[in-house]
Amino acid sequence: MTPLIIATLNTRGCRMALRRSQVLSYLREGRYSVVFLQETHTDLAAEDRWRLEWGDGVYFSHFATWQAGVATLFSPNLRPEVLGVNEAVPGHVLHLRVRMEGLVVNLVNIYAPQMSSRRPQFYQQVSDFLGTLDSHECLVLGGDFNTTLEEWDRSGAEPSPAAANILQGIVDHHSLVDVWRDHHPDDTSTFTFVRVEAHRSHHSRLDRIYLSRFHLSQAHSSAIRPAPFSDHHLVAVTVSLRAERPGPAYWHFNNSLLEDESFVMSFREFWLAWREQWRAFPSVRRWWDLGKVRAKLFCRDYTRGTSRRRNAAIEQLEREVLEMERRLAADPEDPSLCGACREKWEELRALEDHRARGAFVRSRIRLLREMDRGSHFFYALEKMRGAKKHVTCLLAEDGTPLTGPEEMCGRARDFYTSLFSPDPTDPDACEVLWEELPTVSVGDRDRLELPLTLAEFSEALRRMPTNKSPGMDGLTVEFYRAFWDILGPDLVTVWAESLQSGVLPLSCRRAVLALLPKKGDLRDLRNWRPVSLLSTDYKIVAKAISLRLGSVMADVVHPDQTYTVPGRSIFDNLFLVRDLLELGRRDGLSFALLSLDQEKAFDRVDHGYLLSTLQAFGFGPQFVSFLRVLSASAECLVRLNWTLTEPVSFGRGVRQGCPLSGQLYALAIEPFLCLLRRRMAGLVLREPELRLVLSAYADDVLLVVQDLGDLARVEACQAIYSAASSARVNWVKSSGLAAGDWQQASSLPPVLQTIRWSVGPLLYLGIYLSATHPSPLENWENLQGGVIERLQKWTGLLRCLPLRGTALVLNQLVLSLLWYRLNTLVLGPGFPDQPPDIGSGVLLVKNALGPM
């Protein structure tokens, strides 16, 4: 078993943000697995702040009095199965029953009352509660007992002998052992509570950790460590009961290093020296790959060296403080010794305060308070409160559940190997699709053929969002911005060589495939959306190409496709379909809307088909070669929980996460849409004179059918598109809406007979649209409950938001649900007689904020 470090500490209050940051920074540095905290001064409103700064593994017991409150923390690297949580004595005793590596452990966090008169009754309550636990299960009892059992553990007499007797009875009855005392039987001058006054000191060993005698052999070591922000010391014991989660799947650059002037200067010197060595490599690409590896090692070494020096200074001061406290125990009234001890304490507090302030500057709670800067952090928080990404089970191809890490990784690798393996394509089908395509102008074609410049790369980097997960190399957008003056020219050189050789450096070709949960059974990998985490240098190049491509998208993509085309919006699609249905109701038109469900649309685009389609659109050979280089020999490693699979060849698909992915998909599907426009009759309107065939937003394709023969033409067009590009339609998930007197024919092709046809509302781009009502009830049902459910996840954080941050939460979580619907729908007879009570959500916010 891997060692588990259990610690206990009286914090002297963590209500203030900086004090909380000090405590959590101190605990992170100690790398403790389980921590019992006492005198936390927490309340319900503070819980989300703690979880935001520490992680999900925090459990509380609050109480009304100021000198109360306990919390038990699990390291983010530890994921025990929590079987039960019990506030045995609110604010004073918190019990967690957990399972770790098959062993059930009872973790009991104790904070005894400060008033000696209350302690006997308190310990009687503790005794009664412990009597309800299963004696065969492991018991860990720790905390601030405010009572000593041995005379050498206190500088004066025990003020409550009655409480000490009851506590001794608990220890004897449950066969508990004071771990630190067992490991240090002869040490009579080390204490956990020390108060140094001008001419006198008080000391006692109030903080202890008890372990069941049966499990004592699993306790390897124990230690006492000063905590500069408290008058109590931390007590830690190391035992072998750990179920550890691996760390991050790969290294990420710590952006806070960019605030260290010494690091910035040192890295510049390192990279300029590294640049002198490029001639020793067979290619600039190899030099660039190895340079990024060296940069990672440089950053790691710098961080470790800085931390090592700081931690060594803190450890030396801690030893000196403990030694002075031992000397004070022998001579508590020595004024010079008291003064020297106070000076050492101030030095230690200053170092810890500096470390804590650095952690606070980097903390998410600080970013939360600075939500006036924008909404990026808000979206990260909302995503964090969404579905968990932890995969516990996957289904094999035959439906067998797989739970072992190696089995699941193997299944993920096989699934995506199959998904990204290209199928044979039909050249004749391609020729049919490429007929009569629009083309870019000669001037635009020539402009797109020009070499990419440093200025274009700089503009691409400027437009890239920050606070995003990096690729395999771990280097972030912030890193490149800080060192762009020395890295930018090198990247231009690397790109020029890559274009000449036809392949990018290995670090640019590899991506981490992150899985985001969708709806449905999450044991099925088809219900996870793969997003490629690409290296920042790759994204800079792709973004520069994307900026060029965006200038001509409107010339080759029809107006009824709005995805990634500048000047077009998703509301163009919604307004078109809404007005068409309204026109049908007004004029008694009969037609049908058919929504096609493209299966794994982005992931099935054939690379050969895509590049040839670009040529058919009139893009020149140089620009097409830009895109060919980006996809050549591309690979991905699937990130499953905290591990990476072996590399999977990316033989087809446009990588979601690439700046070009949306534009490339819109171009890939456009020949299919052009074929539908040519072959389908659609719906012909006289006033205004207009022929409507389809509305498309990326792969959300909605067809307008009046002639029943169009349905057969749709199936034929889809077959051609599938043969040319590997695309596939899931006809079972496709759906249709009948308007007016339109009737489905009984003699449809077999694949079309599986379509779900109805006269009820059709869900299109998140809005229910109906042939009979302008505002279907389905758009408003359960809206109030959805608003309240969303807001309840945020109530604990609303108190620490600025006014604009609160407005952002309301806009994004409450009002956005209304704006999107109200911007599309016409409120008519279909609108509910009693609209949803969104005000209850606002009231929830008001109650969370309290009096202003």
XYZ file of N, CA and C in Angstrom, residues 370-582:
639
model
N -12.490 38.697 -9.871
C -12.159 39.583 -10.973
C -12.980 39.254 -12.215
N -14.200 38.766 -11.985
C -15.045 38.405 -13.114
C -15.474 39.621 -13.920
N -15.123 40.818 -13.463
C -15.391 42.006 -14.272
C -14.588 41.964 -15.573
N -13.507 41.164 -15.587
C -12.672 41.136 -16.776
C -13.356 40.443 -17.944
N -14.294 39.584 -17.694
C -14.938 38.867 -18.772
C -15.546 37.591 -18.263
N -16.057 36.794 -19.164
C -16.841 35.630 -18.762
C -16.109 34.316 -18.946
N -14.821 34.319 -19.359
C -14.115 33.060 -19.577
C -14.092 32.215 -18.313
N -13.766 32.860 -17.190
C -13.684 32.085 -15.950
C -15.050 31.582 -15.519
N -16.073 32.385 -15.799
C -17.436 31.943 -15.477
C -17.751 30.643 -16.206
N -17.445 30.586 -17.492
C -17.759 29.378 -18.250
C -16.967 28.186 -17.729
N -15.723 28.419 -17.301
C -14.942 27.329 -16.722
C -15.587 26.803 -15.451
N -16.081 27.739 -14.618
C -16.746 27.320 -13.380
C -18.029 26.561 -13.670
N -18.801 27.056 -14.616
C -20.064 26.391 -14.935
C -19.808 25.007 -15.501
N -18.732 24.883 -16.300
C -18.390 23.580 -16.847
C -17.946 22.640 -15.734
N -17.223 23.197 -14.737
C -16.769 22.381 -13.619
C -17.947 21.862 -12.817
N -19.070 22.641 -12.804
C -20.246 22.221 -12.066
C -21.145 21.313 -12.883
N -20.762 21.039 -14.107
C -21.547 20.163 -14.955
C -21.211 18.712 -14.707
N -21.452 17.907 -15.709
C -21.241 16.462 -15.583
C -19.765 16.166 -15.354
N -19.502 15.222 -14.482
C -18.133 14.820 -14.212
C -17.562 14.070 -15.411
N -16.260 14.206 -15.603
C -15.619 13.577 -16.740
C -14.988 12.235 -16.369
N -15.150 11.814 -15.131
C -14.524 10.573 -14.684
C -15.249 9.371 -15.290
N -14.499 8.490 -15.953
C -15.063 7.312 -16.591
C -14.832 6.116 -15.675
N -15.899 5.463 -15.254
C -15.783 4.319 -14.344
C -16.065 2.992 -15.035
N -16.723 3.034 -16.193
C -17.065 1.800 -16.895
C -17.284 2.112 -18.371
N -16.813 1.217 -19.232
C -17.059 1.313 -20.666
C -17.587 -0.023 -21.160
N -18.397 0.040 -22.189
C -18.931 -1.184 -22.780
C -18.034 -1.634 -23.922
N -17.689 -2.917 -23.904
C -16.949 -3.486 -25.016
C -17.839 -3.519 -26.248
N -17.276 -3.870 -27.388
C -18.058 -3.881 -28.627
C -19.230 -4.847 -28.541
N -19.071 -5.932 -27.755
C -20.157 -6.905 -27.606
C -21.088 -6.582 -26.438
N -20.884 -5.403 -25.781
C -21.745 -4.989 -24.679
C -21.260 -5.396 -23.314
N -20.122 -6.074 -23.207
C -19.580 -6.492 -21.918
C -19.035 -5.290 -21.153
N -19.423 -5.076 -19.874
C -18.892 -3.952 -19.098
C -17.403 -4.136 -18.799
N -16.638 -3.074 -18.967
C -15.212 -3.072 -18.666
C -14.968 -2.027 -17.586
N -14.305 -2.404 -16.500
C -14.061 -1.475 -15.390
C -12.590 -1.286 -15.074
N -11.734 -2.210 -15.490
C -10.307 -2.090 -15.213
C -9.684 -0.979 -16.042
N -8.721 -0.220 -15.472
C -8.097 0.878 -16.216
C -7.482 0.438 -17.541
N -6.780 -0.701 -17.547
C -6.154 -1.159 -18.784
C -7.195 -1.587 -19.801
N -8.259 -2.249 -19.331
C -9.334 -2.663 -20.240
C -10.005 -1.453 -20.877
N -10.300 -0.435 -20.055
C -10.978 0.748 -20.586
C -10.079 1.509 -21.559
N -8.784 1.600 -21.240
C -7.870 2.276 -22.160
C -7.792 1.526 -23.491
N -7.753 0.195 -23.409
C -7.720 -0.605 -24.626
C -8.974 -0.422 -25.458
N -10.132 -0.365 -24.784
C -11.390 -0.156 -25.497
C -11.419 1.223 -26.160
N -10.977 2.255 -25.436
C -10.951 3.607 -26.004
C -10.011 3.670 -27.202
N -8.851 3.054 -27.086
C -7.901 3.062 -28.208
C -8.497 2.362 -29.432
N -9.102 1.197 -29.221
C -9.679 0.457 -30.346
C -10.839 1.218 -30.979
N -11.677 1.852 -30.138
C -12.844 2.574 -30.657
C -12.401 3.721 -31.556
N -11.443 4.514 -31.097
C -11.035 5.680 -31.878
C -10.110 5.294 -33.031
N -9.417 4.183 -32.909
C -8.667 3.682 -34.064
C -9.621 3.349 -35.201
N -10.741 2.698 -34.854
C -11.751 2.367 -35.862
C -12.423 3.630 -36.404
N -12.766 4.569 -35.500
C -13.472 5.780 -35.927
C -12.619 6.624 -36.863
N -11.318 6.727 -36.577
C -10.439 7.602 -37.357
C -9.741 6.880 -38.505
N -10.073 5.625 -38.751
C -9.491 4.902 -39.882
C -10.311 5.196 -41.134
N -9.678 5.656 -42.211
C -10.448 6.047 -43.403
C -11.061 4.839 -44.118
N -12.248 5.057 -44.646
C -12.905 4.067 -45.497
C -12.588 4.384 -46.955
N -12.694 3.388 -47.831
C -12.517 3.671 -49.269
C -13.580 4.662 -49.755
N -13.183 5.574 -50.597
C -14.129 6.549 -51.152
C -14.288 6.313 -52.647
N -15.385 6.793 -53.194
C -15.749 6.563 -54.598
C -15.430 7.820 -55.406
N -14.438 7.747 -56.312
C -14.088 8.932 -57.106
C -15.247 9.430 -57.960
N -16.076 8.515 -58.457
C -17.208 8.944 -59.283
C -18.205 9.758 -58.446
N -18.425 9.334 -57.181
C -19.322 10.091 -56.305
C -18.757 11.476 -56.032
N -17.442 11.554 -55.884
C -16.815 12.865 -55.674
C -17.059 13.776 -56.872
N -16.919 13.251 -58.076
C -17.107 14.080 -59.259
C -18.529 14.623 -59.335
N -19.503 13.801 -58.905
C -20.890 14.261 -58.909
C -21.057 15.428 -57.928
N -20.456 15.300 -56.748
C -20.588 16.354 -55.732
C -19.920 17.652 -56.171
N -18.825 17.547 -56.909
C -18.056 18.745 -57.237
C -18.592 19.501 -58.457
N -19.648 19.013 -59.053
C -20.222 19.709 -60.201
C -20.843 21.045 -59.768
N -20.568 22.064 -60.549
C -21.216 23.368 -60.399
C -20.977 24.012 -59.028
N -19.829 23.730 -58.408
C -19.516 24.398 -57.140
C -19.066 25.830 -57.402
N -19.392 26.760 -56.510
C -18.850 28.116 -56.641
C -17.344 28.099 -56.382
N -16.636 29.090 -56.883
C -15.183 29.132 -56.705
C -14.759 30.508 -56.205
N -13.604 30.533 -55.565
C -13.043 31.802 -55.097
C -12.559 32.597 -56.297
N -12.513 33.889 -56.123
C -12.054 34.742 -57.228
C -10.553 34.582 -57.438
N -10.091 34.982 -58.614
C -8.664 34.872 -58.930
C -7.840 35.713 -57.957
N -8.328 36.900 -57.627
C -7.593 37.757 -56.702
C -7.479 37.144 -55.318
N -8.584 36.594 -54.836
C -8.546 35.949 -53.517
C -7.654 34.719 -53.544
N -7.734 33.960 -54.619
C -6.889 32.764 -54.741
C -5.416 33.150 -54.662
N -5.012 34.178 -55.375
C -3.605 34.589 -55.363
C -3.191 35.087 -53.980
N -4.100 35.810 -53.321
C -3.780 36.322 -51.977
C -3.603 35.174 -50.985
N -4.438 34.152 -51.094
C -4.343 33.017 -50.184
C -3.086 32.189 -50.416
N -2.506 32.311 -51.614
C -1.312 31.528 -51.941
C -0.038 32.088 -51.323
N -0.071 33.312 -50.833
C 1.144 33.945 -50.314
C 1.639 33.215 -49.071
N 2.949 33.219 -48.810
C 3.478 32.569 -47.604
C 2.933 33.230 -46.331
N 2.768 32.431 -45.298
C 2.351 32.966 -43.997
C 3.492 33.777 -43.390
N 3.167 34.888 -42.776
C 4.186 35.804 -42.266
C 4.162 35.859 -40.745
N 5.235 36.424 -40.192
C 5.302 36.604 -38.741
C 4.178 37.514 -38.260
N 3.820 38.512 -39.052
C 2.739 39.415 -38.655
C 1.417 38.653 -38.541
N 1.169 37.706 -39.450
C -0.063 36.918 -39.380
C -0.053 36.002 -38.165
N 1.097 35.396 -37.881
C 1.200 34.566 -36.679
C 0.972 35.410 -35.425
N 1.505 36.612 -35.409
C 1.345 37.491 -34.247
C -0.125 37.849 -34.044
N -0.809 38.164 -35.139
C -2.230 38.495 -35.039
C -3.039 37.281 -34.586
N -2.667 36.094 -35.073
C -3.356 34.867 -34.648
C -3.191 34.651 -33.152
N -1.957 34.837 -32.653
C -1.705 34.652 -31.224
C -2.472 35.682 -30.410
N -2.560 36.898 -30.896
C -3.277 37.953 -30.179
C -4.757 37.610 -30.036
N -5.333 36.952 -31.025
C -6.767 36.640 -31.009
C -7.103 35.336 -30.293
N -6.106 34.587 -29.898
C -6.382 33.299 -29.264
C -6.802 33.484 -27.814
N -7.811 32.752 -27.347
C -8.254 32.892 -25.957
C -7.219 32.320 -24.988
N -7.203 32.845 -23.781
C -6.282 32.374 -22.745
C -7.006 31.425 -21.794
N -6.253 30.921 -20.803
C -6.797 29.998 -19.798
C -7.393 28.744 -20.440
N -6.721 28.244 -21.477
C -7.154 27.038 -22.155
C -6.159 25.910 -21.900
N -6.650 24.682 -21.931
C -5.771 23.526 -21.728
C -4.795 23.421 -22.891
N -3.498 23.248 -22.600
C -2.504 23.136 -23.679
C -2.467 21.726 -24.245
N -1.632 21.552 -25.252
C -1.455 20.237 -25.850
C -0.408 19.430 -25.114
N 0.159 18.437 -25.820
C 1.096 17.500 -25.195
C 2.327 18.186 -24.636
N 2.779 19.285 -25.281
C 4.000 19.941 -24.802
C 3.761 20.762 -23.539
N 2.494 21.038 -23.197
C 2.177 21.740 -21.959
C 2.350 23.246 -22.005
N 2.805 23.789 -23.131
C 3.082 25.230 -23.221
C 1.812 25.976 -23.604
N 1.502 27.026 -22.860
C 0.224 27.712 -22.967
C 0.300 28.929 -23.884
N -0.866 29.485 -24.199
C -0.932 30.727 -24.966
C -0.218 31.840 -24.218
N -0.415 31.897 -22.892
C 0.240 32.932 -22.087
C 1.757 32.829 -22.189
N 2.274 31.610 -22.226
C 3.718 31.397 -22.354
C 4.224 31.974 -23.674
N 3.543 31.649 -24.767
C 3.992 32.147 -26.077
C 3.881 33.666 -26.161
N 2.850 34.246 -25.555
C 2.729 35.701 -25.590
C 3.879 36.363 -24.845
N 4.291 35.762 -23.724
C 5.365 36.359 -22.922
C 6.703 36.321 -23.649
N 6.937 35.280 -24.457
C 8.242 35.108 -25.113
C 8.127 35.157 -26.635
N 7.071 35.819 -27.136
C 6.835 35.792 -28.577
C 7.951 36.476 -29.361
N 8.593 37.491 -28.790
C 9.641 38.184 -29.532
C 10.815 37.272 -29.867
N 11.039 36.212 -29.074
C 12.130 35.288 -29.399
C 11.618 33.978 -29.990
N 10.368 33.594 -29.681
C 9.836 32.336 -30.209
C 9.167 32.518 -31.568
N 8.585 33.710 -31.818
C 7.856 33.940 -33.058
C 8.688 33.716 -34.307
N 9.864 34.363 -34.431
C 10.678 34.146 -35.635
C 11.078 32.676 -35.813
N 11.330 31.981 -34.712
C 11.686 30.565 -34.822
C 10.515 29.746 -35.352
N 9.294 30.073 -34.919
C 8.127 29.331 -35.399
C 7.925 29.547 -36.894
N 8.197 30.745 -37.393
C 8.099 30.997 -38.833
C 9.076 30.096 -39.583
N 10.276 29.952 -39.056
C 11.272 29.083 -39.694
C 10.828 27.625 -39.659
N 10.298 27.192 -38.521
C 9.830 25.812 -38.391
C 8.695 25.549 -39.383
N 7.768 26.487 -39.524
C 6.654 26.303 -40.452
C 7.143 26.235 -41.902
N 8.096 27.068 -42.252
C 8.623 27.058 -43.625
C 9.241 25.703 -43.945
N 10.025 25.142 -43.010
C 10.615 23.825 -43.254
C 9.549 22.738 -43.287
N 8.535 22.837 -42.425
C 7.460 21.852 -42.405
C 6.710 21.849 -43.732
N 6.489 23.033 -44.289
C 5.784 23.144 -45.560
C 6.601 22.511 -46.680
N 7.912 22.667 -46.587
C 8.783 22.102 -47.616
C 8.861 20.584 -47.503
N 8.890 20.069 -46.269
C 9.017 18.619 -46.059
C 7.676 17.908 -46.084
N 6.592 18.645 -45.884
C 5.270 18.050 -45.917
C 4.777 17.497 -44.600
N 5.501 17.746 -43.507
C 5.068 17.212 -42.213
C 5.529 18.149 -41.094
N 4.678 18.291 -40.067
C 4.994 19.138 -38.917
C 5.927 18.416 -37.952
N 6.537 19.132 -36.994
C 7.257 18.457 -35.905
C 6.323 17.506 -35.156
N 6.896 16.464 -34.580
C 6.086 15.448 -33.904
C 5.213 16.046 -32.819
N 5.728 17.004 -32.040
C 4.953 17.593 -30.946
C 3.745 18.356 -31.460
N 3.799 18.845 -32.705
C 2.657 19.554 -33.286
C 1.647 18.582 -33.889
N 2.112 17.413 -34.303
C 1.207 16.452 -34.927
C 0.372 15.702 -33.903
N 0.865 15.617 -32.668
C 0.170 14.839 -31.643
C -0.771 15.721 -30.824
N -1.947 15.166 -30.561
C -2.944 15.874 -29.750
C -3.422 14.939 -28.647
N -3.874 15.542 -27.559
C -4.540 14.786 -26.497
C -6.033 14.846 -26.768
N -6.685 13.689 -26.812
C -8.113 13.625 -27.093
C -8.875 13.594 -25.771
N -9.450 14.739 -25.390
C -10.248 14.831 -24.166
C -11.690 14.459 -24.487
N -12.333 13.726 -23.574
C -13.695 13.251 -23.800
C -14.668 14.063 -22.945
N -15.658 14.659 -23.582
C -16.686 15.441 -22.888
C -18.010 14.690 -22.961
N -18.703 14.552 -21.824
C -19.934 13.754 -21.816
C -21.079 14.435 -22.548
N -21.838 13.627 -23.273
C -23.068 14.086 -23.907
C -24.230 13.383 -23.220
N -25.392 13.383 -23.840
C -26.542 12.692 -23.285
C -26.449 11.205 -23.609
N -27.183 10.407 -22.845
C -27.222 8.980 -23.111
C -26.352 8.185 -22.160
N -26.209 6.907 -22.429
C -25.431 5.988 -21.600
C -23.953 6.296 -21.768
N -23.304 6.801 -20.700
C -21.901 7.207 -20.790
C -20.951 6.021 -20.770
N -21.484 4.820 -20.670
C -20.631 3.648 -20.846
C -20.328 3.407 -22.326
N -21.123 4.024 -23.184
C -20.951 3.910 -24.623
C -20.115 5.083 -25.115
N -18.963 4.794 -25.701
C -18.066 5.870 -26.134
C -18.681 6.749 -27.218
N -19.725 6.298 -27.864
C -20.394 7.144 -28.846
C -21.096 8.333 -28.188
N -21.303 8.247 -26.881
C -21.956 9.330 -26.151
C -20.956 10.259 -25.473
N -19.710 10.229 -25.925
C -18.688 11.180 -25.467
C -18.204 11.965 -26.685
N -18.057 13.269 -26.513
C -17.582 14.111 -27.621
C -16.070 14.285 -27.501
N -15.317 13.842 -28.510
C -13.853 13.983 -28.451
C -13.409 15.382 -28.859
N -12.619 16.021 -28.026
C -12.067 17.345 -28.321
C -10.551 17.237 -28.286
N -9.907 17.704 -29.337
C -8.450 17.608 -29.432
C -7.786 18.782 -28.715
N -6.929 18.448 -27.751
C -6.101 19.463 -27.089
C -4.792 19.537 -27.865
N -4.638 20.574 -28.657
C -3.519 20.708 -29.584
C -2.473 21.642 -29.016
N -1.248 21.455 -29.455
C -0.169 22.317 -28.973
C -0.405 23.744 -29.452
N 0.045 24.693 -28.663
C -0.218 26.101 -28.964
C 0.450 26.533 -30.258
N 1.646 26.026 -30.561
C 2.302 26.423 -31.811
C 1.505 25.941 -33.021
N 0.922 24.738 -32.929
C 0.038 24.267 -34.007
C -1.149 25.208 -34.157
N -1.760 25.586 -33.029
C -2.962 26.421 -33.099
C -2.651 27.822 -33.621
N -1.439 28.319 -33.381
C -1.066 29.628 -33.931
C -1.062 29.553 -35.452
N -0.455 28.505 -35.996
C -0.427 28.336 -37.456
C -1.842 28.159 -37.997
N -2.624 27.267 -37.347
C -3.988 27.004 -37.814
C -4.853 28.251 -37.732
N -4.661 29.051 -36.680
C -5.449 30.277 -36.525
C -5.102 31.280 -37.624
N -3.826 31.369 -37.984
C -3.422 32.282 -39.053
C -4.064 31.868 -40.377
N -4.096 30.567 -40.644
C -4.745 30.081 -41.866
C -6.245 30.331 -41.793
N -6.821 30.138 -40.602
C -8.259 30.360 -40.418
C -8.639 31.802 -40.701
N -7.804 32.750 -40.273
C -8.107 34.153 -40.516
C -8.127 34.456 -42.019
N -7.217 33.830 -42.762
C -7.242 33.996 -44.213
C -8.505 33.376 -44.814
N -8.795 32.156 -44.394
C -9.926 31.428 -44.960
C -11.242 32.141 -44.674
N -11.355 32.753 -43.496
C -12.600 33.426 -43.136
C -12.987 34.531 -44.093
N -12.006 35.124 -44.765
C -12.303 36.246 -45.663
C -12.998 35.814 -46.943
N -12.998 34.508 -47.257
C -13.625 34.048 -48.513
C -14.748 33.042 -48.261
N -15.050 32.739 -47.016
C -16.072 31.732 -46.734
C -17.421 32.111 -47.342
N -17.797 33.371 -47.235
C -19.110 33.791 -47.742
C -19.200 33.674 -49.260
N -18.057 33.632 -49.963
C -18.067 33.547 -51.421
C -18.365 32.136 -51.912
N -18.056 31.115 -51.096
C -18.217 29.739 -51.576
C -19.266 28.956 -50.789
N -19.739 29.479 -49.675
C -20.745 28.792 -48.859
C -22.069 29.525 -49.020
N -23.094 28.793 -49.394
C -24.427 29.355 -49.648
C -24.985 30.030 -48.397
N -25.808 31.057 -48.562
C -26.363 31.761 -47.391
C -27.192 30.890 -46.460
N -27.715 29.758 -46.925
C -28.524 28.949 -46.008
C -27.677 28.100 -45.063
N -26.337 28.135 -45.210
C -25.416 27.534 -44.230
C -24.757 28.686 -43.488
N -24.982 28.772 -42.175
C -24.517 29.948 -41.415
C -23.311 29.659 -40.533
N -22.904 28.420 -40.396
C -21.869 28.046 -39.427
C -20.506 28.575 -39.862
N -19.833 29.305 -38.984
C -18.470 29.842 -39.131
C -18.321 30.797 -40.314
N -19.397 31.289 -40.858
C -19.307 32.266 -41.947
C -19.486 33.661 -41.346
N -18.507 34.540 -41.471
C -18.624 35.881 -40.884
C -19.889 36.595 -41.375
N -20.566 37.259 -40.436
C -21.776 38.001 -40.773
C -23.042 37.178 -40.716
N -22.932 35.889 -40.452
C -24.115 35.040 -40.353
C -24.265 34.533 -38.927
N -25.504 34.169 -38.573
C -25.802 33.807 -37.189
C -26.750 32.622 -37.148
N -26.724 31.907 -36.037
C -27.652 30.798 -35.828
C -29.099 31.282 -35.860
N -29.307 32.554 -35.511
C -30.667 33.088 -35.541
C -31.190 33.232 -36.975
N -30.291 33.324 -37.964
C -30.757 33.332 -39.351
C -31.513 32.050 -39.656
N -30.993 30.917 -39.166
C -31.674 29.635 -39.385
C -33.003 29.591 -38.651
N -32.968 29.986 -37.382
C -34.182 29.905 -36.576
C -35.275 30.824 -37.111
N -34.889 32.043 -37.503
C -35.888 32.976 -38.032
C -36.495 32.442 -39.338
N -35.650 31.850 -40.183
C -36.149 31.326 -41.454
C -37.198 30.241 -41.222
N -36.888 29.270 -40.351
C -37.813 28.167 -40.114
C -39.051 28.672 -39.377
N -38.876 29.564 -38.433
C -40.023 30.126 -37.710
C -40.975 30.829 -38.672
N -40.419 31.670 -39.559
C -41.268 32.420 -40.489
C -41.918 31.499 -41.511
N -41.196 30.443 -41.910
C -41.779 29.496 -42.854
C -42.992 28.803 -42.246
N -42.889 28.389 -40.990
C -44.018 27.735 -40.329
C -45.168 28.714 -40.126
N -44.848 29.956 -39.825
C -45.896 30.972 -39.677
C -46.591 31.205 -41.009
